[in-house]
PDB file of C-alpha atoms in Angstrom:
ATOM      1  CA  UNK T 513       0.000   0.000   0.000  1.00  0.00           C
ATOM      2  CA  UNK T 514       1.315   3.435  -0.924  1.00  0.00           C
ATOM      3  CA  UNK T 515       2.327   5.784   1.869  1.00  0.00           C
ATOM      4  CA  UNK T 516       0.215   8.874   2.525  1.00  0.00           C
ATOM      5  CA  UNK T 517       1.176  12.469   3.328  1.00  0.00           C
ATOM      6  CA  UNK T 518      -1.203  15.199   4.468  1.00  0.00           C
ATOM      7  CA  UNK T 519       0.015  18.707   3.637  1.00  0.00           C
ATOM      8  CA  UNK T 520      -1.615  21.955   4.777  1.00  0.00           C
ATOM      9  CA  UNK T 521      -1.500  25.210   2.832  1.00  0.00           C
ATOM     10  CA  UNK T 522      -1.260  23.687  -0.646  1.00  0.00           C
ATOM     11  CA  UNK T 523      -2.703  26.527  -2.732  1.00  0.00           C
ATOM     12  CA  UNK T 524       0.738  27.742  -3.833  1.00  0.00           C
ATOM     13  CA  UNK T 525       4.410  28.007  -2.912  1.00  0.00           C
ATOM     14  CA  UNK T 526       6.074  25.393  -0.725  1.00  0.00           C
ATOM     15  CA  UNK T 527       2.855  23.472  -0.123  1.00  0.00           C
ATOM     16  CA  UNK T 528       2.063  23.046  -3.815  1.00  0.00           C
ATOM     17  CA  UNK T 529       5.679  22.075  -4.536  1.00  0.00           C
ATOM     18  CA  UNK T 530       5.594  19.471  -1.757  1.00  0.00           C
ATOM     19  CA  UNK T 531       2.446  17.953  -3.266  1.00  0.00           C
ATOM     20  CA  UNK T 532       4.315  17.459  -6.523  1.00  0.00           C
ATOM     21  CA  UNK T 533       7.458  16.096  -4.849  1.00  0.00           C
ATOM     22  CA  UNK T 534       5.531  13.352  -3.036  1.00  0.00           C
ATOM     23  CA  UNK T 535       3.111  12.560  -5.869  1.00  0.00           C
ATOM     24  CA  UNK T 536       5.981  12.138  -8.318  1.00  0.00           C
ATOM     25  CA  UNK T 537       7.288   9.353  -6.085  1.00  0.00           C
ATOM     26  CA  UNK T 538       4.026   7.456  -5.952  1.00  0.00           C
ATOM     27  CA  UNK T 539       2.689   8.720  -2.633  1.00  0.00           C
ATOM     28  CA  UNK T 540      -0.946   9.334  -1.841  1.00  0.00           C
ATOM     29  CA  UNK T 541      -1.254  13.054  -1.121  1.00  0.00           C
ATOM     30  CA  UNK T 542      -4.027  14.665   0.913  1.00  0.00           C
ATOM     31  CA  UNK T 543      -3.555  18.240  -0.318  1.00  0.00           C
ATOM     32  CA  UNK T 544      -5.439  20.560   1.992  1.00  0.00           C
ATOM     33  CA  UNK T 545      -6.350  24.209   1.495  1.00  0.00           C
ATOM     34  CA  UNK T 546      -9.088  26.537   2.645  1.00  0.00           C
ATOM     35  CA  UNK T 547     -10.909  26.536  -0.690  1.00  0.00           C
ATOM     36  CA  UNK T 548     -10.280  23.405  -2.772  1.00  0.00           C
ATOM     37  CA  UNK T 549     -12.918  24.302  -5.371  1.00  0.00           C
ATOM     38  CA  UNK T 550     -11.196  24.332  -8.734  1.00  0.00           C
ATOM     39  CA  UNK T 551      -7.842  23.253  -7.251  1.00  0.00           C
ATOM     40  CA  UNK T 552      -5.836  21.249  -9.738  1.00  0.00           C
ATOM     41  CA  UNK T 553      -2.790  19.170  -8.883  1.00  0.00           C
ATOM     42  CA  UNK T 554      -0.736  17.010 -11.206  1.00  0.00           C
ATOM     43  CA  UNK T 555      -1.133  13.402 -10.150  1.00  0.00           C
ATOM     44  CA  UNK T 556       2.389  12.217 -10.900  1.00  0.00           C
ATOM     45  CA  UNK T 557       2.784   8.537 -10.074  1.00  0.00           C
ATOM     46  CA  UNK T 558       0.674   8.870  -6.934  1.00  0.00           C
ATOM     47  CA  UNK T 559      -2.886   9.834  -6.080  1.00  0.00           C
ATOM     48  CA  UNK T 560      -3.586  13.455  -5.124  1.00  0.00           C
ATOM     49  CA  UNK T 561      -6.886  14.498  -3.612  1.00  0.00           C
ATOM     50  CA  UNK T 562      -7.797  17.956  -2.315  1.00  0.00           C
ATOM     51  CA  UNK T 563      -9.599  18.470   0.998  1.00  0.00           C
ATOM     52  CA  UNK T 564     -11.018  21.645   2.549  1.00  0.00           C
ATOM     53  CA  UNK T 565      -9.078  22.577   5.670  1.00  0.00           C
ATOM     54  CA  UNK T 566      -8.923  25.868   7.551  1.00  0.00           C
ATOM     55  CA  UNK T 567      -6.368  25.393  10.316  1.00  0.00           C
ATOM     56  CA  UNK T 568      -8.136  27.998  12.487  1.00  0.00           C
ATOM     57  CA  UNK T 569     -11.420  26.039  12.438  1.00  0.00           C
ATOM     58  CA  UNK T 570     -11.200  23.048  14.807  1.00  0.00           C
ATOM     59  CA  UNK T 571     -14.215  21.111  13.458  1.00  0.00           C
ATOM     60  CA  UNK T 572     -12.918  21.641   9.902  1.00  0.00           C
ATOM     61  CA  UNK T 573      -9.519  20.253  10.917  1.00  0.00           C
ATOM     62  CA  UNK T 574     -11.067  17.146  12.474  1.00  0.00           C
ATOM     63  CA  UNK T 575     -13.271  16.595   9.436  1.00  0.00           C
ATOM     64  CA  UNK T 576     -10.455  16.971   6.904  1.00  0.00           C
ATOM     65  CA  UNK T 577      -8.161  14.578   8.757  1.00  0.00           C
ATOM     66  CA  UNK T 578     -10.962  12.035   9.129  1.00  0.00           C
ATOM     67  CA  UNK T 579     -11.764  12.305   5.417  1.00  0.00           C
ATOM     68  CA  UNK T 580      -8.126  11.822   4.442  1.00  0.00           C
ATOM     69  CA  UNK T 581      -7.788   8.787   6.715  1.00  0.00           C
ATOM     70  CA  UNK T 582     -10.986   7.297   5.323  1.00  0.00           C
ATOM     71  CA  UNK T 583      -9.850   7.903   1.755  1.00  0.00           C
ATOM     72  CA  UNK T 584      -6.299   6.561   2.056  1.00  0.00           C
ATOM     73  CA  UNK T 585      -6.468   4.309   5.122  1.00  0.00           C
ATOM     74  CA  UNK T 586      -3.705   6.025   7.092  1.00  0.00           C
ATOM     75  CA  UNK T 587      -1.523   9.127   7.342  1.00  0.00           C
ATOM     76  CA  UNK T 588       2.196   8.411   7.415  1.00  0.00           C
ATOM     77  CA  UNK T 589       3.499  11.986   7.197  1.00  0.00           C
ATOM     78  CA  UNK T 590       2.012  15.326   8.210  1.00  0.00           C
ATOM     79  CA  UNK T 591       3.494  18.559   6.885  1.00  0.00           C
ATOM     80  CA  UNK T 592       2.184  21.615   8.726  1.00  0.00           C
ATOM     81  CA  UNK T 593       2.850  24.262   6.106  1.00  0.00           C
ATOM     82  CA  UNK T 594      -0.142  26.634   6.318  1.00  0.00           C
ATOM     83  CA  UNK T 595       0.790  30.086   7.564  1.00  0.00           C
ATOM     84  CA  UNK T 596       1.402  33.688   6.653  1.00  0.00           C
ATOM     85  CA  UNK T 597       3.697  36.561   7.566  1.00  0.00           C
ATOM     86  CA  UNK T 598       2.826  39.652   9.600  1.00  0.00           C
ATOM     87  CA  UNK T 599       5.153  42.565   8.852  1.00  0.00           C
ATOM     88  CA  UNK T 600       5.511  45.826  10.723  1.00  0.00           C
ATOM     89  CA  UNK T 601       6.237  47.417  14.108  1.00  0.00           C
ATOM     90  CA  UNK T 602       4.984  45.649  17.200  1.00  0.00           C
ATOM     91  CA  UNK T 603       3.531  48.875  18.596  1.00  0.00           C
ATOM     92  CA  UNK T 604       1.139  49.193  15.666  1.00  0.00           C
ATOM     93  CA  UNK T 605      -0.047  45.571  15.790  1.00  0.00           C
ATOM     94  CA  UNK T 606      -3.617  45.307  17.065  1.00  0.00           C
ATOM     95  CA  UNK T 607      -4.544  42.552  19.526  1.00  0.00           C
ATOM     96  CA  UNK T 608      -6.720  41.051  16.782  1.00  0.00           C
ATOM     97  CA  UNK T 609      -3.816  40.986  14.296  1.00  0.00           C
ATOM     98  CA  UNK T 610      -1.634  39.257  16.888  1.00  0.00           C
ATOM     99  CA  UNK T 611      -4.353  36.716  17.728  1.00  0.00           C
ATOM    100  CA  UNK T 612      -4.870  35.953  14.045  1.00  0.00           C
ATOM    101  CA  UNK T 613      -1.139  35.406  13.491  1.00  0.00           C
ATOM    102  CA  UNK T 614      -0.891  32.942  16.363  1.00  0.00           C
ATOM    103  CA  UNK T 615      -4.212  31.276  15.534  1.00  0.00           C
ATOM    104  CA  UNK T 616      -2.854  30.360  12.100  1.00  0.00           C
ATOM    105  CA  UNK T 617       0.869  29.870  12.589  1.00  0.00           C
ATOM    106  CA  UNK T 618       0.849  28.237  16.029  1.00  0.00           C
ATOM    107  CA  UNK T 619      -2.594  27.067  17.088  1.00  0.00           C
ATOM    108  CA  UNK T 620      -3.194  25.730  13.578  1.00  0.00           C
ATOM    109  CA  UNK T 621      -0.096  23.550  13.909  1.00  0.00           C
ATOM    110  CA  UNK T 622      -1.357  22.342  17.286  1.00  0.00           C
ATOM    111  CA  UNK T 623      -4.814  21.504  15.938  1.00  0.00           C
ATOM    112  CA  UNK T 624      -3.719  19.498  12.895  1.00  0.00           C
ATOM    113  CA  UNK T 625      -1.015  17.696  14.860  1.00  0.00           C
ATOM    114  CA  UNK T 626      -3.506  16.725  17.569  1.00  0.00           C
ATOM    115  CA  UNK T 627      -5.910  15.419  14.931  1.00  0.00           C
ATOM    116  CA  UNK T 628      -3.394  13.054  13.298  1.00  0.00           C
ATOM    117  CA  UNK T 629      -1.802  11.734  16.487  1.00  0.00           C
ATOM    118  CA  UNK T 630      -4.357   9.041  17.372  1.00  0.00           C
ATOM    119  CA  UNK T 631      -3.903   7.390  13.987  1.00  0.00           C
ATOM    120  CA  UNK T 632      -0.114   7.590  14.129  1.00  0.00           C
ATOM    121  CA  UNK T 633      -0.094   6.173  17.659  1.00  0.00           C
ATOM    122  CA  UNK T 634      -2.300   3.297  16.583  1.00  0.00           C
ATOM    123  CA  UNK T 635      -0.021   2.386  13.686  1.00  0.00           C
ATOM    124  CA  UNK T 636       3.121   2.946  15.784  1.00  0.00           C
ATOM    125  CA  UNK T 637       4.775   5.198  13.243  1.00  0.00           C
ATOM    126  CA  UNK T 638       4.645   8.568  11.566  1.00  0.00           C
ATOM    127  CA  UNK T 639       6.564  11.713  10.750  1.00  0.00           C
ATOM    128  CA  UNK T 640       5.401  15.231  11.589  1.00  0.00           C
ATOM    129  CA  UNK T 641       7.190  18.127   9.902  1.00  0.00           C
ATOM    130  CA  UNK T 642       6.389  21.655  11.050  1.00  0.00           C
ATOM    131  CA  UNK T 643       7.405  24.521   8.783  1.00  0.00           C
ATOM    132  CA  UNK T 644       9.084  27.275  10.757  1.00  0.00           C
ATOM    133  CA  UNK T 645      11.470  29.809   9.207  1.00  0.00           C
ATOM    134  CA  UNK T 646      14.967  31.173   9.542  1.00  0.00           C
ATOM    135  CA  UNK T 647      13.127  34.001  11.331  1.00  0.00           C
ATOM    136  CA  UNK T 648      12.175  31.410  13.935  1.00  0.00           C
ATOM    137  CA  UNK T 649      15.885  30.973  14.690  1.00  0.00           C
ATOM    138  CA  UNK T 650      17.312  34.441  13.984  1.00  0.00           C
ATOM    139  CA  UNK T 651      14.667  37.170  14.076  1.00  0.00           C
ATOM    140  CA  UNK T 652      14.600  39.759  11.303  1.00  0.00           C
ATOM    141  CA  UNK T 653      13.561  43.382  11.940  1.00  0.00           C
ATOM    142  CA  UNK T 654       9.873  44.352  11.822  1.00  0.00           C
ATOM    143  CA  UNK T 655       8.788  40.722  12.017  1.00  0.00           C
ATOM    144  CA  UNK T 656       8.422  40.551  15.802  1.00  0.00           C
ATOM    145  CA  UNK T 657       5.002  38.875  15.850  1.00  0.00           C
ATOM    146  CA  UNK T 658       5.796  36.536  12.967  1.00  0.00           C
ATOM    147  CA  UNK T 659       9.153  35.659  14.546  1.00  0.00           C
ATOM    148  CA  UNK T 660       7.450  34.964  17.871  1.00  0.00           C
ATOM    149  CA  UNK T 661       5.037  32.560  16.138  1.00  0.00           C
ATOM    150  CA  UNK T 662       7.845  30.720  14.376  1.00  0.00           C
ATOM    151  CA  UNK T 663      10.040  30.563  17.491  1.00  0.00           C
ATOM    152  CA  UNK T 664       7.009  28.934  19.135  1.00  0.00           C
ATOM    153  CA  UNK T 665       6.821  26.346  16.335  1.00  0.00           C
ATOM    154  CA  UNK T 666      10.509  25.514  16.791  1.00  0.00           C
ATOM    155  CA  UNK T 667      10.153  25.069  20.557  1.00  0.00           C
ATOM    156  CA  UNK T 668       6.960  23.059  20.197  1.00  0.00           C
ATOM    157  CA  UNK T 669       8.539  20.744  17.624  1.00  0.00           C
ATOM    158  CA  UNK T 670      11.708  20.084  19.577  1.00  0.00           C
ATOM    159  CA  UNK T 671       9.848  19.305  22.807  1.00  0.00           C
ATOM    160  CA  UNK T 672       7.227  17.198  21.011  1.00  0.00           C
ATOM    161  CA  UNK T 673       9.973  15.139  19.396  1.00  0.00           C
ATOM    162  CA  UNK T 674      10.947  13.838  22.838  1.00  0.00           C
ATOM    163  CA  UNK T 675       7.471  12.792  23.956  1.00  0.00           C
ATOM    164  CA  UNK T 676       6.532  11.103  20.688  1.00  0.00           C
ATOM    165  CA  UNK T 677       9.806   9.249  20.058  1.00  0.00           C
ATOM    166  CA  UNK T 678       8.839   6.312  22.340  1.00  0.00           C
ATOM    167  CA  UNK T 679       5.665   5.934  20.261  1.00  0.00           C
ATOM    168  CA  UNK T 680       7.575   5.548  16.989  1.00  0.00           C
ATOM    169  CA  UNK T 681       6.620   9.047  15.768  1.00  0.00           C
ATOM    170  CA  UNK T 682       9.370  11.391  14.617  1.00  0.00           C
ATOM    171  CA  UNK T 683       8.935  15.181  14.750  1.00  0.00           C
ATOM    172  CA  UNK T 684      10.975  17.547  12.620  1.00  0.00           C
ATOM    173  CA  UNK T 685      11.071  21.314  12.189  1.00  0.00           C
ATOM    174  CA  UNK T 686      11.932  22.819   8.813  1.00  0.00           C
ATOM    175  CA  UNK T 687      13.489  26.302   8.800  1.00  0.00           C
ATOM    176  CA  UNK T 688      13.957  27.722   5.283  1.00  0.00           C
ATOM    177  CA  UNK T 689      15.462  31.075   4.485  1.00  0.00           C
ATOM    178  CA  UNK T 690      14.027  33.327   1.804  1.00  0.00           C
ATOM    179  CA  UNK T 691      11.891  31.644  -0.832  1.00  0.00           C
ATOM    180  CA  UNK T 692      10.825  32.657  -4.336  1.00  0.00           C
ATOM    181  CA  UNK T 693       7.088  32.751  -3.524  1.00  0.00           C
ATOM    182  CA  UNK T 694       4.356  35.340  -3.046  1.00  0.00           C
ATOM    183  CA  UNK T 695       5.077  35.335   0.720  1.00  0.00           C
ATOM    184  CA  UNK T 696       5.760  39.075   0.594  1.00  0.00           C
ATOM    185  CA  UNK T 697       2.738  39.617  -1.663  1.00  0.00           C
ATOM    186  CA  UNK T 698      -0.751  38.310  -1.005  1.00  0.00           C
ATOM    187  CA  UNK T 699       0.439  36.112   1.887  1.00  0.00           C
ATOM    188  CA  UNK T 700       1.854  39.113   3.770  1.00  0.00           C
ATOM    189  CA  UNK T 701      -0.179  41.137   6.252  1.00  0.00           C
ATOM    190  CA  UNK T 702       0.886  44.424   7.839  1.00  0.00           C
ATOM    191  CA  UNK T 703       0.571  45.765  11.348  1.00  0.00           C
ATOM    192  CA  UNK T 704       0.401  49.378  10.172  1.00  0.00           C
ATOM    193  CA  UNK T 705      -1.482  51.687   7.839  1.00  0.00           C
ATOM    194  CA  UNK T 706      -0.004  54.351   5.614  1.00  0.00           C
ATOM    195  CA  UNK T 707       3.735  54.769   5.999  1.00  0.00           C
ATOM    196  CA  UNK T 708       3.882  53.601   9.613  1.00  0.00           C
ATOM    197  CA  UNK T 709       4.071  56.997  11.290  1.00  0.00           C
ATOM    198  CA  UNK T 710       6.980  57.160  13.754  1.00  0.00           C
ATOM    199  CA  UNK T 711       8.391  53.948  12.284  1.00  0.00           C
ATOM    200  CA  UNK T 712       8.189  55.137   8.682  1.00  0.00           C
ATOM    201  CA  UNK T 713      11.945  55.542   8.230  1.00  0.00           C
ATOM    202  CA  UNK T 714      12.715  52.075   9.587  1.00  0.00           C
ATOM    203  CA  UNK T 715       9.965  50.476   7.495  1.00  0.00           C
ATOM    204  CA  UNK T 716      11.283  52.137   4.341  1.00  0.00           C
ATOM    205  CA  UNK T 717      14.845  50.987   5.040  1.00  0.00           C
ATOM    206  CA  UNK T 718      13.876  47.382   5.738  1.00  0.00           C
ATOM    207  CA  UNK T 719      11.626  47.194   2.690  1.00  0.00           C
ATOM    208  CA  UNK T 720      14.379  48.681   0.515  1.00  0.00           C
ATOM    209  CA  UNK T 721      16.839  46.065   1.773  1.00  0.00           C
ATOM    210  CA  UNK T 722      14.455  43.235   0.920  1.00  0.00           C
ATOM    211  CA  UNK T 723      13.740  44.702  -2.525  1.00  0.00           C
ATOM    212  CA  UNK T 724      17.465  45.076  -3.215  1.00  0.00           C
ATOM    213  CA  UNK T 725      18.089  41.487  -2.151  1.00  0.00           C
ATOM    214  CA  UNK T 726      15.370  40.188  -4.484  1.00  0.00           C
ATOM    215  CA  UNK T 727      16.621  42.366  -7.352  1.00  0.00           C
ATOM    216  CA  UNK T 728      20.146  41.001  -6.963  1.00  0.00           C
ATOM    217  CA  UNK T 729      18.895  37.440  -7.131  1.00  0.00           C
ATOM    218  CA  UNK T 730      19.851  36.936  -3.492  1.00  0.00           C
ATOM    219  CA  UNK T 731      20.122  33.405  -2.204  1.00  0.00           C
ATOM    220  CA  UNK T 732      16.424  32.575  -2.160  1.00  0.00           C
ATOM    221  CA  UNK T 733      15.398  28.963  -2.642  1.00  0.00           C
ATOM    222  CA  UNK T 734      12.793  27.868  -5.155  1.00  0.00           C
ATOM    223  CA  UNK T 735       9.601  26.248  -3.852  1.00  0.00           C
ATOM    224  CA  UNK T 736      10.515  23.187  -5.911  1.00  0.00           C
ATOM    225  CA  UNK T 737      13.860  22.820  -4.137  1.00  0.00           C
ATOM    226  CA  UNK T 738      12.140  23.075  -0.770  1.00  0.00           C
ATOM    227  CA  UNK T 739       9.520  20.532  -1.815  1.00  0.00           C
ATOM    228  CA  UNK T 740      12.305  18.095  -2.627  1.00  0.00           C
ATOM    229  CA  UNK T 741      14.023  18.870   0.684  1.00  0.00           C
ATOM    230  CA  UNK T 742      10.780  18.206   2.549  1.00  0.00           C
ATOM    231  CA  UNK T 743      10.478  14.821   0.862  1.00  0.00           C
ATOM    232  CA  UNK T 744      14.044  14.074   1.922  1.00  0.00           C
ATOM    233  CA  UNK T 745      13.379  15.060   5.534  1.00  0.00           C
ATOM    234  CA  UNK T 746      10.231  12.936   5.622  1.00  0.00           C
ATOM    235  CA  UNK T 747      11.920   9.824   4.290  1.00  0.00           C
ATOM    236  CA  UNK T 748      15.527   9.964   5.508  1.00  0.00           C
ATOM    237  CA  UNK T 749      14.741   7.684   8.463  1.00  0.00           C
ATOM    238  CA  UNK T 750      16.921   9.778  10.753  1.00  0.00           C
ATOM    239  CA  UNK T 751      16.377  11.172  14.236  1.00  0.00           C
ATOM    240  CA  UNK T 752      17.360  14.642  13.001  1.00  0.00           C
ATOM    241  CA  UNK T 753      14.900  17.224  14.304  1.00  0.00           C
ATOM    242  CA  UNK T 754      16.031  20.615  12.970  1.00  0.00           C
ATOM    243  CA  UNK T 755      16.494  21.212   9.235  1.00  0.00           C
ATOM    244  CA  UNK T 756      17.924  24.586   8.208  1.00  0.00           C
ATOM    245  CA  UNK T 757      17.417  24.906   4.464  1.00  0.00           C
ATOM    246  CA  UNK T 758      18.629  27.392   1.866  1.00  0.00           C
ATOM    247  CA  UNK T 759      21.972  29.071   1.208  1.00  0.00           C
ATOM    248  CA  UNK T 760      21.054  32.275   3.047  1.00  0.00           C
ATOM    249  CA  UNK T 761      19.749  30.403   6.082  1.00  0.00           C
ATOM    250  CA  UNK T 762      22.846  28.230   6.294  1.00  0.00           C
ATOM    251  CA  UNK T 763      25.099  31.268   5.934  1.00  0.00           C
ATOM    252  CA  UNK T 764      23.248  33.127   8.690  1.00  0.00           C
ATOM    253  CA  UNK T 765      23.581  30.180  11.059  1.00  0.00           C
ATOM    254  CA  UNK T 766      27.268  29.886  10.202  1.00  0.00           C
ATOM    255  CA  UNK T 767      27.779  33.541  11.031  1.00  0.00           C
ATOM    256  CA  UNK T 768      25.935  33.185  14.322  1.00  0.00           C
ATOM    257  CA  UNK T 769      28.257  30.369  15.309  1.00  0.00           C
ATOM    258  CA  UNK T 770      31.426  32.139  14.189  1.00  0.00           C
ATOM    259  CA  UNK T 771      30.620  35.719  15.214  1.00  0.00           C
ATOM    260  CA  UNK T 772      28.399  35.176  18.221  1.00  0.00           C
ATOM    261  CA  UNK T 773      24.931  36.555  18.865  1.00  0.00           C
ATOM    262  CA  UNK T 774      25.883  40.179  19.575  1.00  0.00           C
ATOM    263  CA  UNK T 775      27.983  40.609  16.436  1.00  0.00           C
ATOM    264  CA  UNK T 776      25.415  38.870  14.245  1.00  0.00           C
ATOM    265  CA  UNK T 777      22.559  41.055  15.463  1.00  0.00           C
ATOM    266  CA  UNK T 778      24.668  44.174  15.013  1.00  0.00           C
ATOM    267  CA  UNK T 779      25.457  43.045  11.476  1.00  0.00           C
ATOM    268  CA  UNK T 780      21.766  42.540  10.733  1.00  0.00           C
ATOM    269  CA  UNK T 781      20.937  46.059  11.966  1.00  0.00           C
ATOM    270  CA  UNK T 782      23.642  47.445   9.735  1.00  0.00           C
ATOM    271  CA  UNK T 783      22.422  45.411   6.762  1.00  0.00           C
ATOM    272  CA  UNK T 784      18.904  46.782   7.155  1.00  0.00           C
ATOM    273  CA  UNK T 785      20.089  50.337   7.784  1.00  0.00           C
ATOM    274  CA  UNK T 786      19.017  50.349  11.418  1.00  0.00           C
ATOM    275  CA  UNK T 787      22.410  50.722  13.076  1.00  0.00           C
ATOM    276  CA  UNK T 788      22.722  53.621  15.513  1.00  0.00           C
TER     277      UNK T 788
END
């Protein structure tokens, strides 16, 4: 019987690329997204079926997981990919904006993970991969709420890996650097209106640095490369928990080790034009 992966946030980007990476290798893929109407995925050598899943809606999560299990018989791998970025100063972030960020990026991971665990426990095996970010390891400026959500995912994943290991379930956390997706477009929310008022100068500098990095080609990874890396993490059979992926992410972690935290953070401020 073919193995089955359930992936959240499959409408585009990393999620859609992961669907293709697994399907091409003959896996059953439960591709979940908030609105599956009209969603089209190439079948590859496997079977891909779309399911409606809003990670902030607990009954919807339970229903989607139950439907996927009924359709394919089991879930061998879960990839918690659904999420979005919240950009801007902390001071201008409303309580509602903060709640929404954590409801999606953190509580959504909790909900889907909780829903698949009974089945994985019963079969005595499974792999759970939670998508964090380089910003969940080294925080970038004006991403304080997003960084907090991704730091939470990292901590959750590492602790969960200990409690589930005796049950035959491996937990991994995937921390990519910049990615060639629409993350900074329709998937990006802002904490501020207009130019950001007292933070306008800092916002302009940080945005200019990101634009310049994209214009230069930077070191961003393609969604396809990350989809392949996710397949590798899911199937490598190792006890490795943390996967830092992408040239820029690896370079940043190298610098943190070689320079130390204080020098790295000072370098980041200088890079984004925020040095005093």
